[in-house]
mmCIF file of N, CA and C in Angstrom:
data_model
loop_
_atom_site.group_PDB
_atom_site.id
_atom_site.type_symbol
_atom_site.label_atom_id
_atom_site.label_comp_id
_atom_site.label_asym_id
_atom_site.label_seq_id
_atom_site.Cartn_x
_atom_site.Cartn_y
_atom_site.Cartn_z
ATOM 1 N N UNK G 1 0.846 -1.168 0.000
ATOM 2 C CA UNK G 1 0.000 0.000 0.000
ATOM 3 C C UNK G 1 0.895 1.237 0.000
ATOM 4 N N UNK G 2 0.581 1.886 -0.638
ATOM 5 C CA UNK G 2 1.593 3.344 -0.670
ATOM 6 C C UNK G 2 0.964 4.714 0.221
ATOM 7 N N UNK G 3 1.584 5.538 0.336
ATOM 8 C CA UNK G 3 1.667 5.925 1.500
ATOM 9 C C UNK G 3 0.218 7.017 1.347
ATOM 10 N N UNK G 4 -0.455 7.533 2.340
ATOM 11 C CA UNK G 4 -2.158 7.914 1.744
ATOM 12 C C UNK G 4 -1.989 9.757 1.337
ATOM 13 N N UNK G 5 -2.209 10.150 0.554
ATOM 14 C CA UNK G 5 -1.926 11.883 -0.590
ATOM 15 C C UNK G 5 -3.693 12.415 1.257
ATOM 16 N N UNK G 6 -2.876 13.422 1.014
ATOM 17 C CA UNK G 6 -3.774 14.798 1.829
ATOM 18 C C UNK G 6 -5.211 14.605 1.593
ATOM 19 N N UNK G 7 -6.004 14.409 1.927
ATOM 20 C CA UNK G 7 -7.387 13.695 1.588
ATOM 21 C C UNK G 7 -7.976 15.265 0.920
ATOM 22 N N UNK G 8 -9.013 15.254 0.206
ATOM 23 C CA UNK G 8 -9.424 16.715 -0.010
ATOM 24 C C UNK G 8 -10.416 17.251 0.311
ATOM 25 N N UNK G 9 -11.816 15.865 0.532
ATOM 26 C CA UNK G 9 -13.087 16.478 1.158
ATOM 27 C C UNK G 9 -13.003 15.934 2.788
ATOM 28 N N UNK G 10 -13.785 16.997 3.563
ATOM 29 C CA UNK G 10 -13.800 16.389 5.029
ATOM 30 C C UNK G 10 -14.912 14.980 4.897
ATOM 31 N N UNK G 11 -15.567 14.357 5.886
ATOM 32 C CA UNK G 11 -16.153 13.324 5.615
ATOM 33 C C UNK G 11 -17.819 14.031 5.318
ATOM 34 N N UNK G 12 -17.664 15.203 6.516
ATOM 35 C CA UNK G 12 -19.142 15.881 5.956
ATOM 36 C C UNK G 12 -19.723 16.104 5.173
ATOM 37 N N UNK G 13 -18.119 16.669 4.469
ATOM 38 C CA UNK G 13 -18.298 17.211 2.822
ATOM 39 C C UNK G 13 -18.540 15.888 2.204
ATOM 40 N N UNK G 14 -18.188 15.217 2.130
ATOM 41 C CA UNK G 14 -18.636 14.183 1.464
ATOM 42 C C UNK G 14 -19.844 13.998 1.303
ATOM 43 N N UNK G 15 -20.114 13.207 2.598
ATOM 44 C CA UNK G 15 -21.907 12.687 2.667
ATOM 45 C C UNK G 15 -22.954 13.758 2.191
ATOM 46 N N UNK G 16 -22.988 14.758 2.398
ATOM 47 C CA UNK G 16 -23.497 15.716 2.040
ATOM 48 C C UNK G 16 -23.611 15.976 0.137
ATOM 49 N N UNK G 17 -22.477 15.786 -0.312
ATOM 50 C CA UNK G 17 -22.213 15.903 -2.296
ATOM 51 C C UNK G 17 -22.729 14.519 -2.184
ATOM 52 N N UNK G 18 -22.759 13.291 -1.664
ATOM 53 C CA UNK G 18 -23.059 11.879 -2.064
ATOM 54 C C UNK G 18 -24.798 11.934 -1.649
ATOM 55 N N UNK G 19 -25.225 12.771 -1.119
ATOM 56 C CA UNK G 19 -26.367 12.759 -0.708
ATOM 57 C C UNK G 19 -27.148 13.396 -2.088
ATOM 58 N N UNK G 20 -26.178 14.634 -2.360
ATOM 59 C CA UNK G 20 -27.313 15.573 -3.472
ATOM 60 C C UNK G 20 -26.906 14.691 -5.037
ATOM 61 N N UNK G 21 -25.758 13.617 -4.738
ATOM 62 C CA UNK G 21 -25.523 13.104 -6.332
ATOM 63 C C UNK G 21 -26.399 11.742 -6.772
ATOM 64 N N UNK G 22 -26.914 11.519 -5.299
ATOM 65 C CA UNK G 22 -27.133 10.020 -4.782
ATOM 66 C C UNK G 22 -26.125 9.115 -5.224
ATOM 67 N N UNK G 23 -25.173 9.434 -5.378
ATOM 68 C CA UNK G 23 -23.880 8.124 -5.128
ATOM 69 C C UNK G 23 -24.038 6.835 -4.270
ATOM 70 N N UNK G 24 -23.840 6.218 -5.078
ATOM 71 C CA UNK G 24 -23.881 3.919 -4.410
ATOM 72 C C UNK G 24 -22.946 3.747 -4.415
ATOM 73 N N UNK G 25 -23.171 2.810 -3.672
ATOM 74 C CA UNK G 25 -21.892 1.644 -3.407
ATOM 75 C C UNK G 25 -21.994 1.283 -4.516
ATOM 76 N N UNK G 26 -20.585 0.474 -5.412
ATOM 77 C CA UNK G 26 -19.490 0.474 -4.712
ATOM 78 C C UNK G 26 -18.748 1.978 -4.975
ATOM 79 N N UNK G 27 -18.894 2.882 -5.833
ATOM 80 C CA UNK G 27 -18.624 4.068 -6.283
ATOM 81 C C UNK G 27 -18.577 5.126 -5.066
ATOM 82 N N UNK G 28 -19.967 5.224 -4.082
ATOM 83 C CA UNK G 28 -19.431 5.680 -2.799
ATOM 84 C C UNK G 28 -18.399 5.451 -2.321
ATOM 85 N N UNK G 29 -17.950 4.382 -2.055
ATOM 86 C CA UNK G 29 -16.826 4.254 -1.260
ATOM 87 C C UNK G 29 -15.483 4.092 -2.053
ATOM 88 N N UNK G 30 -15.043 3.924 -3.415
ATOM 89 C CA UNK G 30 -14.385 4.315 -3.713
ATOM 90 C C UNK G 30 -13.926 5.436 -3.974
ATOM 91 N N UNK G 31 -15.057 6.411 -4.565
ATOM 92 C CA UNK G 31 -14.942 7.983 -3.800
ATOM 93 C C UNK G 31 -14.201 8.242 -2.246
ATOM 94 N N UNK G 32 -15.123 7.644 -1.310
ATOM 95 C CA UNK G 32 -14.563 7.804 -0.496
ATOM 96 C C UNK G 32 -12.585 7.952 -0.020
ATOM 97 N N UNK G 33 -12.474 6.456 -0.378
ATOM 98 C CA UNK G 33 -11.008 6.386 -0.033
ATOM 99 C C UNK G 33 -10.343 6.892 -0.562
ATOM 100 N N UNK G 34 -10.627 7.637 -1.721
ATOM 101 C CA UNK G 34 -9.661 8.718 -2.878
ATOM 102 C C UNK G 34 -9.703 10.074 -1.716
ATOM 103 N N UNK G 35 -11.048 10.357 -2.024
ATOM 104 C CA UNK G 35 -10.784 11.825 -1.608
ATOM 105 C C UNK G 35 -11.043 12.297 0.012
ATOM 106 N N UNK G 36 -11.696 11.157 0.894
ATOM 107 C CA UNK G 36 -11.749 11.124 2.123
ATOM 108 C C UNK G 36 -10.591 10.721 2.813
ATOM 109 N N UNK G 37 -10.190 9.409 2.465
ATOM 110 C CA UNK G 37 -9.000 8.692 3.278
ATOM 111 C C UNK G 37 -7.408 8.750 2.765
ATOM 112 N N UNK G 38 -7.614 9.720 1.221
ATOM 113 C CA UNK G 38 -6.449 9.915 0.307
ATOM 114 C C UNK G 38 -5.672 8.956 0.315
ATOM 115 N N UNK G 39 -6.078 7.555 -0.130
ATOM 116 C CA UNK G 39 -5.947 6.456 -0.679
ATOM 117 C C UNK G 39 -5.904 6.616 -2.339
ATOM 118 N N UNK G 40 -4.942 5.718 -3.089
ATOM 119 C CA UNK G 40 -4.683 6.386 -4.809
ATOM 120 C C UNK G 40 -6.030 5.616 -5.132
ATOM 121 N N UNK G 41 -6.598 5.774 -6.489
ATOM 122 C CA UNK G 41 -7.224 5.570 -7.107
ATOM 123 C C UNK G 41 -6.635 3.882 -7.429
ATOM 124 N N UNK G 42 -5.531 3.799 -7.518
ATOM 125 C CA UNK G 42 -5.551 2.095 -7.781
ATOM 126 C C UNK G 42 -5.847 1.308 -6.540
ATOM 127 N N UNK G 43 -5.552 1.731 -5.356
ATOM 128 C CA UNK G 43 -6.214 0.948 -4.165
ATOM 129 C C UNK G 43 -7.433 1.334 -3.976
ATOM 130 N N UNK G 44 -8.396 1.883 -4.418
ATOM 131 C CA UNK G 44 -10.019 2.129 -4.238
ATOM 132 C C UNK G 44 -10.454 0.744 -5.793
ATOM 133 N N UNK G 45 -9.486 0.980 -7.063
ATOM 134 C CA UNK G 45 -9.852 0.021 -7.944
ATOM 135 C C UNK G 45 -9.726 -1.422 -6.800
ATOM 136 N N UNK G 46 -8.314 -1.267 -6.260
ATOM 137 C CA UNK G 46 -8.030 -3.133 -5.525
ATOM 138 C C UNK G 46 -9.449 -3.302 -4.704
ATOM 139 N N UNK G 47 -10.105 -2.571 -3.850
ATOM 140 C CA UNK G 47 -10.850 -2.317 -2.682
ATOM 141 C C UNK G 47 -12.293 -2.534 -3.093
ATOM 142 N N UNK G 48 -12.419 -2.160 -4.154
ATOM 143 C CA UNK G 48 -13.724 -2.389 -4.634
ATOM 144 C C UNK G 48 -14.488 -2.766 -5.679
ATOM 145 N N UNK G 49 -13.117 -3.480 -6.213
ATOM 146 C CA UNK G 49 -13.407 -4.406 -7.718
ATOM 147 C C UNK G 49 -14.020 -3.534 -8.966
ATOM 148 N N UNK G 50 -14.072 -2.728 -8.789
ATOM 149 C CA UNK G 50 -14.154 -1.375 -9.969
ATOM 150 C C UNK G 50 -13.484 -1.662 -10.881
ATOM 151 N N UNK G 51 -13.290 -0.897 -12.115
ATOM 152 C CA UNK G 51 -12.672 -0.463 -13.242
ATOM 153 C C UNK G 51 -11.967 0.533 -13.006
ATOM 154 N N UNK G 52 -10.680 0.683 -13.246
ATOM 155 C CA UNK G 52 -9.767 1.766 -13.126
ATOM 156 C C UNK G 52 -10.542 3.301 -13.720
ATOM 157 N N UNK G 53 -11.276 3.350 -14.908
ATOM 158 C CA UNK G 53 -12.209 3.949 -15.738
ATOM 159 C C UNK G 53 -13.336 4.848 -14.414
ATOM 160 N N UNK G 54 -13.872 3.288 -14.151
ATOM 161 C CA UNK G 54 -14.978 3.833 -12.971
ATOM 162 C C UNK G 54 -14.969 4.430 -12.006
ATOM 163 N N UNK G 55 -13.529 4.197 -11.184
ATOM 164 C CA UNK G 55 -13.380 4.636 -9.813
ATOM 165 C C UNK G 55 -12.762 6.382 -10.382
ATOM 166 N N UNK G 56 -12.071 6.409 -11.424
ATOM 167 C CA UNK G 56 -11.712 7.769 -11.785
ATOM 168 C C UNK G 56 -13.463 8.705 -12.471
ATOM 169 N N UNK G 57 -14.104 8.117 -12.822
ATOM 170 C CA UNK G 57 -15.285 8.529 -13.128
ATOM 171 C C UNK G 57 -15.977 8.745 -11.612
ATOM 172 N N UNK G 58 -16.026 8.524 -10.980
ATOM 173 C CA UNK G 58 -16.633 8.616 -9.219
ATOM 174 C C UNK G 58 -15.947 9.307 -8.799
ATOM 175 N N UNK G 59 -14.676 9.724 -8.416
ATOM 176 C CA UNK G 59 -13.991 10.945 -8.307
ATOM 177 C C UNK G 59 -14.409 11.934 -8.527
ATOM 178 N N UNK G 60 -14.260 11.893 -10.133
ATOM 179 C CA UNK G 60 -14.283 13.099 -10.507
ATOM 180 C C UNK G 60 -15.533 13.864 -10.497
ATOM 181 N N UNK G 61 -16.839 12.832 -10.483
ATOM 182 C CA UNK G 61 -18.173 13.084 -10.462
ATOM 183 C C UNK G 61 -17.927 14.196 -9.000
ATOM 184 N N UNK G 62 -17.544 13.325 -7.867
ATOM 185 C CA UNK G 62 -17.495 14.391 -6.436
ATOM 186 C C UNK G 62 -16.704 15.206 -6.414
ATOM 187 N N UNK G 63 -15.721 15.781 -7.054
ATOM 188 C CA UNK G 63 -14.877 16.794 -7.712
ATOM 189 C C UNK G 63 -15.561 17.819 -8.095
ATOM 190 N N UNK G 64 -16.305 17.553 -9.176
ATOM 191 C CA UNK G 64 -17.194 18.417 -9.997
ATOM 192 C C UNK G 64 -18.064 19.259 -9.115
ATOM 193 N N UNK G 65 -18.556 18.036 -8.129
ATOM 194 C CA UNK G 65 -20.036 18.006 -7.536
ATOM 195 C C UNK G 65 -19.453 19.749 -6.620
ATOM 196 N N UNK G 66 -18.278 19.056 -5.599
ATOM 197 C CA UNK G 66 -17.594 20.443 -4.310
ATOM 198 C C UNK G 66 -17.144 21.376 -4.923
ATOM 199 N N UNK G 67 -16.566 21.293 -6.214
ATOM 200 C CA UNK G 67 -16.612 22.850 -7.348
ATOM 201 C C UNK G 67 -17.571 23.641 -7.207
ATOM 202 N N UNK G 68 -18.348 22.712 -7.931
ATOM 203 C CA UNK G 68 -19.929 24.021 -7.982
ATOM 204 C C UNK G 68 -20.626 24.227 -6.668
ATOM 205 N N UNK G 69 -20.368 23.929 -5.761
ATOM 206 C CA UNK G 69 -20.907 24.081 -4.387
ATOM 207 C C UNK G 69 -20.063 25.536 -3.831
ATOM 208 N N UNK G 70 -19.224 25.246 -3.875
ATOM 209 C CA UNK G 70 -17.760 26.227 -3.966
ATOM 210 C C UNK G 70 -17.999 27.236 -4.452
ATOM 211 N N UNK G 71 -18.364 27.092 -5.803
ATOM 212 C CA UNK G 71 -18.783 28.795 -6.773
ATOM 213 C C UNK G 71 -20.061 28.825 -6.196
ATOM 214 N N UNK G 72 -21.170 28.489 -5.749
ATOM 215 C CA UNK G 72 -22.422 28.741 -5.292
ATOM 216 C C UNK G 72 -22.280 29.703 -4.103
ATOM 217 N N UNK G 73 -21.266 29.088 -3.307
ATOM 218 C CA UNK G 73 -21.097 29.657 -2.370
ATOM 219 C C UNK G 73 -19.975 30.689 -1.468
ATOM 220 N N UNK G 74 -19.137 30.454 -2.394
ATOM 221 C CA UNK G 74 -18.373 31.571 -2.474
ATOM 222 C C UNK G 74 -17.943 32.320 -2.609
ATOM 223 N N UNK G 75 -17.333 33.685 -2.166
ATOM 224 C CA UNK G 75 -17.529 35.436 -2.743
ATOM 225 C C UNK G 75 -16.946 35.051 -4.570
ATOM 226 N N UNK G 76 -16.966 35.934 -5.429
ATOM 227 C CA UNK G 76 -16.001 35.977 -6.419
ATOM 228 C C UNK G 76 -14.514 36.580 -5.914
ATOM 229 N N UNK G 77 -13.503 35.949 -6.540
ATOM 230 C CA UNK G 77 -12.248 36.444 -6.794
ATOM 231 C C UNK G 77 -12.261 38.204 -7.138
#
């Protein structure tokens, strides 16, 4: 296992974007360990029998999702 990258959403943040995307298992939780537990994307593929394809598609879906939450809610630059 290699060593775990700065996680980027808190867990709140999470449940909260997985709530308004309705995100499933197994894609929840490979989300999860990417951007909650900053686990790589190939140990969320080992973890949850995904497609390398898929688990980067679930990412990025909750990526997208805390962006626009972000510009919704935050002053402009």
């Amino acid at each position: 296992m290699t060593q775990p990258q700065k996680p980027t959403l808190t867990l709140l943040q999470f449940e909260v974007i997985a709530y308004f995307i309705r995100s499933r298992d197994p894609a929840r939780t490979a989300a999860r360990l990417v951007l909650v537990e900053g686990h790589s994307n190939t140990e969320a593929v080992a973890a949850t029998s995904m497609t390398k394809a898929a688990v980067s598609n679930a990412v990025n879906r909750f990526r997208k999702a805390h962006l626009r939450i972000l510009d919704a809610y935050l002053p402009p630059e």
